[in-house]
Coordinates of C-alpha atoms in Angstrom, one line a residue:
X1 CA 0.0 0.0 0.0
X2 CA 2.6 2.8 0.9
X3 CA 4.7 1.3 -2.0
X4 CA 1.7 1.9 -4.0
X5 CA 1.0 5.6 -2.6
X6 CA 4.4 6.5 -3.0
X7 CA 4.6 5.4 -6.5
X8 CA 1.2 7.6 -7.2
X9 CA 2.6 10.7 -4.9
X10 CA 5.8 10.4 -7.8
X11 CA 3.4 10.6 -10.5
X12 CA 1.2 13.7 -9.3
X13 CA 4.3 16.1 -8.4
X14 CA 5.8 15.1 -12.2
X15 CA 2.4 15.2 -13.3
X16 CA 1.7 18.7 -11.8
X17 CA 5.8 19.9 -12.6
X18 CA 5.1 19.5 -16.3
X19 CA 1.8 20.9 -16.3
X20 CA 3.4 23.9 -14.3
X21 CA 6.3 24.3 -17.0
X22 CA 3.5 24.4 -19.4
X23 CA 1.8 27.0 -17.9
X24 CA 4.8 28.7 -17.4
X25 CA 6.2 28.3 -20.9
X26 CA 3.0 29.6 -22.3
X27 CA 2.1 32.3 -19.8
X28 CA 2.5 35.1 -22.3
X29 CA 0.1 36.4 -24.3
X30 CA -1.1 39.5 -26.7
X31 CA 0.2 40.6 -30.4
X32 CA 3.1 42.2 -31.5
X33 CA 2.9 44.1 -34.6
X34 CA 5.7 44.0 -37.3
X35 CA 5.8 45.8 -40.3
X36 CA 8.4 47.1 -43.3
X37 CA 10.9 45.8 -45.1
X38 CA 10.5 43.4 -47.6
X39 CA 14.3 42.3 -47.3
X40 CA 14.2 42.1 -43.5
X41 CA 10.4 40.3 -43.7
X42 CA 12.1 36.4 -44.5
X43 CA 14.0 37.0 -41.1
X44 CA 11.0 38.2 -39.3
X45 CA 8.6 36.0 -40.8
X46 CA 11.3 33.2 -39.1
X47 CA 11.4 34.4 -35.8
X48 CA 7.4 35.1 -35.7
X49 CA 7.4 31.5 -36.8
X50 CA 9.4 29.7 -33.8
X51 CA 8.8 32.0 -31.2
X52 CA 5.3 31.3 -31.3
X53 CA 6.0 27.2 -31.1
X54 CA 6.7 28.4 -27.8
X55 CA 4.8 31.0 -27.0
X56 CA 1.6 30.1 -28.4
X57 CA -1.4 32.2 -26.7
X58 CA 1.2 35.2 -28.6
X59 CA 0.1 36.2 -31.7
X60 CA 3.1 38.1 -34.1
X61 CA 1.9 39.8 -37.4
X62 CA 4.2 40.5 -39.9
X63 CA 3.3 42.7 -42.7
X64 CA 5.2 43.8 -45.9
X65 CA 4.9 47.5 -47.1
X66 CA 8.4 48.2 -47.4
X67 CA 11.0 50.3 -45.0
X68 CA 9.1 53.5 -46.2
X69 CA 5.5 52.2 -45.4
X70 CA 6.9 50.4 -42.5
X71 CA 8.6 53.4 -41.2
X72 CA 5.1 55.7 -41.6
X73 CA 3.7 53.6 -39.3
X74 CA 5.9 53.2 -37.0
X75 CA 6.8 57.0 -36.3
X76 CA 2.6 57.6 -34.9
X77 CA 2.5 54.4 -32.9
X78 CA 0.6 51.7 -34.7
X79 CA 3.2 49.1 -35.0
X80 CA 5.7 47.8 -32.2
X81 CA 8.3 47.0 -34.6
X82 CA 9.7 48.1 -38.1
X83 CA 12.2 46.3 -40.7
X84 CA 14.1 48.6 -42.2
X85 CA 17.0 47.8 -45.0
X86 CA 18.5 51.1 -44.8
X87 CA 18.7 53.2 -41.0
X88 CA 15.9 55.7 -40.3
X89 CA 16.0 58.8 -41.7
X90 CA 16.1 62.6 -40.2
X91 CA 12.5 62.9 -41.5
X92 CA 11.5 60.2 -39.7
X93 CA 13.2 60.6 -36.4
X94 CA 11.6 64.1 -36.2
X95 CA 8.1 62.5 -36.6
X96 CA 9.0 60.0 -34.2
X97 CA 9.5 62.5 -31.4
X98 CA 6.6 64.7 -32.7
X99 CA 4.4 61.4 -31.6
X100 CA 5.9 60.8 -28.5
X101 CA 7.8 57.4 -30.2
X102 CA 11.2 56.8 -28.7
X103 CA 13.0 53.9 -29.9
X104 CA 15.7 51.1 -30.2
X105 CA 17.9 50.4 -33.1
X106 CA 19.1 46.7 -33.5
X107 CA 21.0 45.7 -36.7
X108 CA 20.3 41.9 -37.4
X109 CA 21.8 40.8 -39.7
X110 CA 24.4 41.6 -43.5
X111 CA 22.4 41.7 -46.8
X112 CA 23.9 42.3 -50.0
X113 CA 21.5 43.3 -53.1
X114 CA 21.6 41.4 -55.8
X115 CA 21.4 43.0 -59.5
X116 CA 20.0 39.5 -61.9
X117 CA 19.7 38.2 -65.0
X118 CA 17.4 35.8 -66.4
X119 CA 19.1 32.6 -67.1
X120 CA 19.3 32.9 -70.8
X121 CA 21.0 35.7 -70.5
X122 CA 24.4 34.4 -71.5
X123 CA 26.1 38.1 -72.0
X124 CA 25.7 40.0 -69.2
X125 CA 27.2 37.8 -66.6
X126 CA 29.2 40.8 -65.0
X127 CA 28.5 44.7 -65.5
X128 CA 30.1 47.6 -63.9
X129 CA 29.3 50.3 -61.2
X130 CA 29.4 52.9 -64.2
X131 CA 27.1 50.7 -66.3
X132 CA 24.9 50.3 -64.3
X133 CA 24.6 54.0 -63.7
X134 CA 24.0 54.8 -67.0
X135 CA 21.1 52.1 -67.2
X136 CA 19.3 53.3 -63.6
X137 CA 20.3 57.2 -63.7
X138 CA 17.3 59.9 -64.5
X139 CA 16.9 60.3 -67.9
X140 CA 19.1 57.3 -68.6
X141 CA 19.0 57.2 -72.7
X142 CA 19.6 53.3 -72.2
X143 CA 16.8 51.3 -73.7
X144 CA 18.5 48.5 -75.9
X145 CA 21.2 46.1 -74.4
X146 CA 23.6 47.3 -77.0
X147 CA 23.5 50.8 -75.7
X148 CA 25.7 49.7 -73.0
X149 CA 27.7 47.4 -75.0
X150 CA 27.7 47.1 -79.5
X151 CA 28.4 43.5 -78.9
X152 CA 25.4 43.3 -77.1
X153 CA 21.8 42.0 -78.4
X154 CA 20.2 44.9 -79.9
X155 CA 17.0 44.0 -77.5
X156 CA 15.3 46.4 -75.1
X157 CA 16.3 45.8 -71.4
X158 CA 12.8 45.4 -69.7
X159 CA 13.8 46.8 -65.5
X160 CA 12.3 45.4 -62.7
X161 CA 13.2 46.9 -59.1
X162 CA 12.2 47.7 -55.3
X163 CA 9.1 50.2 -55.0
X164 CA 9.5 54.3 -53.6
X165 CA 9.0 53.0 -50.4
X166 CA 11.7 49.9 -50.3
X167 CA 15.0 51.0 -48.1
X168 CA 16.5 48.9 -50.9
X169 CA 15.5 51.3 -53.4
X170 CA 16.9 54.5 -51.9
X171 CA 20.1 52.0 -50.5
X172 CA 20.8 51.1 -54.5
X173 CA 20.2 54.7 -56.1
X174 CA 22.3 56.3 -53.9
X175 CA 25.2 53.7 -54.1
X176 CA 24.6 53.2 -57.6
X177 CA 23.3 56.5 -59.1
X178 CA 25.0 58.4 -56.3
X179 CA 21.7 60.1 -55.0
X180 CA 18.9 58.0 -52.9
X181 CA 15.9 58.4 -54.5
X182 CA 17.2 59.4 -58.2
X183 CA 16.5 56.7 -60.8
X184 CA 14.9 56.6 -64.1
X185 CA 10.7 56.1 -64.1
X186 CA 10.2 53.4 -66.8
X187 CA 10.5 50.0 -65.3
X188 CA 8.2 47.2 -63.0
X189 CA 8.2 48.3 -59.4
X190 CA 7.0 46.5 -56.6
X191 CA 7.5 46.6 -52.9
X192 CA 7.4 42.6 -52.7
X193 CA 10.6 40.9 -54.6
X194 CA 8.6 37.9 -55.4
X195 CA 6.9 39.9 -58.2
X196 CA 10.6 41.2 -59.3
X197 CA 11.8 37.2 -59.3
X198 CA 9.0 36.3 -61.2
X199 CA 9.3 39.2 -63.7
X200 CA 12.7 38.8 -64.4
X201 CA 12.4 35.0 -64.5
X202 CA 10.3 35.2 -67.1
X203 CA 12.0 37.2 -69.1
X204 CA 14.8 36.7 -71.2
X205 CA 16.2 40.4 -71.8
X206 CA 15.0 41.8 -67.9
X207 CA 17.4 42.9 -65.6
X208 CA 16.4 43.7 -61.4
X209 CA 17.8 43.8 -58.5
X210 CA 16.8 43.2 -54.5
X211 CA 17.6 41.4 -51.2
X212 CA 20.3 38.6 -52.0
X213 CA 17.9 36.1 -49.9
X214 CA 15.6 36.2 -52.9
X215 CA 18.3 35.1 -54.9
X216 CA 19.4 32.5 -52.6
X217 CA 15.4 30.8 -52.2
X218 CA 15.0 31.5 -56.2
X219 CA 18.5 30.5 -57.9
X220 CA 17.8 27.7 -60.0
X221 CA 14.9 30.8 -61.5
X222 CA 17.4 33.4 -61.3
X223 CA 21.2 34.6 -62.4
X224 CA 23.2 36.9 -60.6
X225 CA 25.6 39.5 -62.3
X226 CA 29.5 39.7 -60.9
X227 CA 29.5 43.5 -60.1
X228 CA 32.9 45.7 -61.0
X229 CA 33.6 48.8 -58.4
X230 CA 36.7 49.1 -60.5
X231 CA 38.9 47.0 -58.8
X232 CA 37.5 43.5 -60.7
X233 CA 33.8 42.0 -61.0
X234 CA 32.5 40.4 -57.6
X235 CA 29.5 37.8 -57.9
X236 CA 27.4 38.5 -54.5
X237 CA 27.6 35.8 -52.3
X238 CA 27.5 35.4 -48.3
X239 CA 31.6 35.3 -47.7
X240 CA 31.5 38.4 -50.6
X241 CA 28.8 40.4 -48.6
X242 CA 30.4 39.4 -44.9
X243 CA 34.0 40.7 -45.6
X244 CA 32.5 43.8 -47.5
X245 CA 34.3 42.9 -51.2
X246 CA 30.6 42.7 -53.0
X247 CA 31.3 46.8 -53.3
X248 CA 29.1 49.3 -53.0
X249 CA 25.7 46.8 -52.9
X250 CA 26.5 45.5 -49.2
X251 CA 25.0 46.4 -46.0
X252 CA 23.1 46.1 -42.4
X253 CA 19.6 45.5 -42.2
X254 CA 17.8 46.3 -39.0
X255 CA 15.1 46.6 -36.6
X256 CA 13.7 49.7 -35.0
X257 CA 11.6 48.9 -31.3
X258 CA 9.0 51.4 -29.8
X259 CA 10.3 51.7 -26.5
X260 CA 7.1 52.0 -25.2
X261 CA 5.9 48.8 -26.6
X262 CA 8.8 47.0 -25.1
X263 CA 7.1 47.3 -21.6
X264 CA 4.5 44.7 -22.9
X265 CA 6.6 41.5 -21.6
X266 CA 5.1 39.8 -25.3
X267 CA 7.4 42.3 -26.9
X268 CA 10.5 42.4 -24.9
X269 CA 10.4 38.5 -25.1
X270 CA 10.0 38.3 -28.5
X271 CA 13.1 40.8 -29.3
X272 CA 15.1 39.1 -26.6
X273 CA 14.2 35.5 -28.9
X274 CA 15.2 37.7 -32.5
X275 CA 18.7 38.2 -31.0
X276 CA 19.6 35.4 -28.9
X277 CA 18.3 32.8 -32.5
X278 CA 19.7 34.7 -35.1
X279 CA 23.1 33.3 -35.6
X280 CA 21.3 30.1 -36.0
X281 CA 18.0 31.5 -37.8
X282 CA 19.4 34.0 -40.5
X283 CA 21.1 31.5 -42.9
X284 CA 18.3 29.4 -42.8
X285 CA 16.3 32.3 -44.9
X286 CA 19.6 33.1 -47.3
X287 CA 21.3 36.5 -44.8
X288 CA 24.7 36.4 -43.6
X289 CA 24.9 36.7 -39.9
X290 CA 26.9 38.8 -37.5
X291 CA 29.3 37.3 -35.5
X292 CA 28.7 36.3 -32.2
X293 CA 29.7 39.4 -30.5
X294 CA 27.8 41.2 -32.4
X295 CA 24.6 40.1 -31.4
X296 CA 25.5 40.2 -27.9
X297 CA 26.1 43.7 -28.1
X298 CA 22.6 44.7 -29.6
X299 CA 21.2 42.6 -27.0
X300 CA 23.3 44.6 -24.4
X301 CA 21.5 47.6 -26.3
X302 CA 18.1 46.2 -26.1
X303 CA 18.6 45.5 -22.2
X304 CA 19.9 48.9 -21.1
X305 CA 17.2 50.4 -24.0
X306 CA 19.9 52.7 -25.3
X307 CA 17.6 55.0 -27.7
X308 CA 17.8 56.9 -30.7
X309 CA 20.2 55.9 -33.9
X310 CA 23.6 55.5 -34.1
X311 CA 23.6 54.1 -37.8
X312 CA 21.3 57.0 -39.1
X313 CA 23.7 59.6 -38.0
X314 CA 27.2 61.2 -38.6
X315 CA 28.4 58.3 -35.6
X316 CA 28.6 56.2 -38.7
X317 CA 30.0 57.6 -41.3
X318 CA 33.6 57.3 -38.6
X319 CA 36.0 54.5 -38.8
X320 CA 34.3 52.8 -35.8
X321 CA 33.5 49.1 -35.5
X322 CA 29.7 47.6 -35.7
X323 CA 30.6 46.6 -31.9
X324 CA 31.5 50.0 -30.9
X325 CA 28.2 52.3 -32.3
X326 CA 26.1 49.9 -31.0
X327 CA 27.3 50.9 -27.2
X328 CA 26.9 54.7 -27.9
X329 CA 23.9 56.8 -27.2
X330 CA 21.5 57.3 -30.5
X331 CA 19.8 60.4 -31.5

């Protein structure tokens, strides 16, 4: 009998200790809202996915209107959190304190952009910086492939790229063109890249460009062009991107956290989650990660809620190292 009690008493308290861990595992509850980038969305997207395996009474929306349209409504309050593939602007910050929105800025992870080809494009396997000016620049009098080169199929190059309100947009006009914003009118915009993969895919004489992680999941569719700064044509690739040779198309893609939305525990767990998984989590959607370090430093950031930009200002344009800005107090 007491054998028999004893062996029931066992069961109950293991019985009652998972049920406990249960409850305590899924304790949280509430939404976070995400919305922006279209190159920082596959990470996102990730992170919503797994964090709520474990958190499941959490619910984490995840929209897609680009760093612009992410950024509009993040400045008044309506999101908790915004992608953004280039850092906030001057503009923004200033409507940001106009609405009482403070903030925390979290790099998460490298991204090159890609510039692709369709597959039957056996030409143009590499183009330089200054060529592909002249095809993206305001009143560009490039229509035919052969304006760029004679040997070149006398064919019209049909353009697909980012939308006015992609960071990848204003991130590829300024390095390319040499002013953000200042491109040529005539060619397929879209703020989601899967319509630029599947333009260009089908299309023998198109030419786009976007996130490399849309390259990555769309490859076998999809050719990229070796890109020439002038010191020899670079194909984008992770170890290319990482060590900064893919010239001038690399760079950090980020986060941006309403401070006051971080006081919901739903919120400050899921951020805590984004930065502790993504070493593991970013090459699984085609991004290079940080190192290590790197991510313990943002998380350092995120726990002491340093606010304000460090990457949006003049603090960045110094010779100082990722690890470095992300200790210093934003603006």
């Amino acid at each position: 009998m007491k054998k028999t009690f004893s062996i029931f008493f066992l069961f109950l308290v293991f019985a009652l200790g998972i049920s406990f861990n249960a409850f305590s595992e899924n304790r949280l509850s509430g939404m976070v809202k995400v919305d922006g980038s279209s190159t920082v969305f596959p990470i996102t997207e990730a992170m919503a996915e797994e964090f709520q395996r474990e958190h499941r009474r959490v619910r984490v929306t995840v929209g897609l209107s680009g760093t612009g349209g992410g950024m509009k409504k993040f400045v008044v309050g309506d999101i908790d959190i915004s992608g953004a593939s280039r850092p906030i602007k001057k503009s923004e910050r200033e409507k940001a304190k106009k609405n009482g929105v403070s903030f925390v800025e979290l790099p998460v992870a490298y991204d090159g952009i890609a510039v692709v080809i369709n597959p039957k494009n056996t030409f143009a396997s590499q183009m330089t910086v200054e060529e592909l000016k002249r095809i993206w620049e305001p009143g560009s009098q490039v229509k035919k492939w052969s304006d760029l080169r004679k040997a070149w199929p006398k064919k019209n190059i049909h353009l697909y790229g980012p939308g006015a309100d992609s960071g990848t947009f204003e991130y590829f006009t300024k390095a390319i063109v040499g002013k953000a914003r200042a491109t040529r009118r005539d060619f397929t915009a879209s703020e989601d890249d899967n319509v630029l993969v599947q333009g260009v895919a089908g299309d023998e004489y198109a030419l786009g460009y976007f996130g490399f992680a849309y390259w990555v999941e769309n490859q076998k569719a999809l050719k990229r062009v070796a890109i020439d700064p002038g010191t020899g044509p670079i194909l984008p690739s992770k170890e290319s991107i990482e060590d900064g040779s893919y010239r001038p198309l690399s760079r950090p893609i980020f986060i941006y956290v309403n401070h006051q939305s971080i006081q919901r525990p739903e919120v400050d767990a899921f951020v805590r989650f984004y930065l502790n998984n993504a070493r593991a989590l970013v090459p699984e959607v085609g991004y290079v990660p940080f190192e290590s370090q790197i991510y313990l430093a943002s998380l350092n950031r995120f726990q002491k809620r340093i606010l304000g930009t460090v990457f949006g200002s003049d603090l960045a344009k110094k010779k100082t190292s990722m690890k470095d800005l992300l200790s210093l107090k934003g603006k």
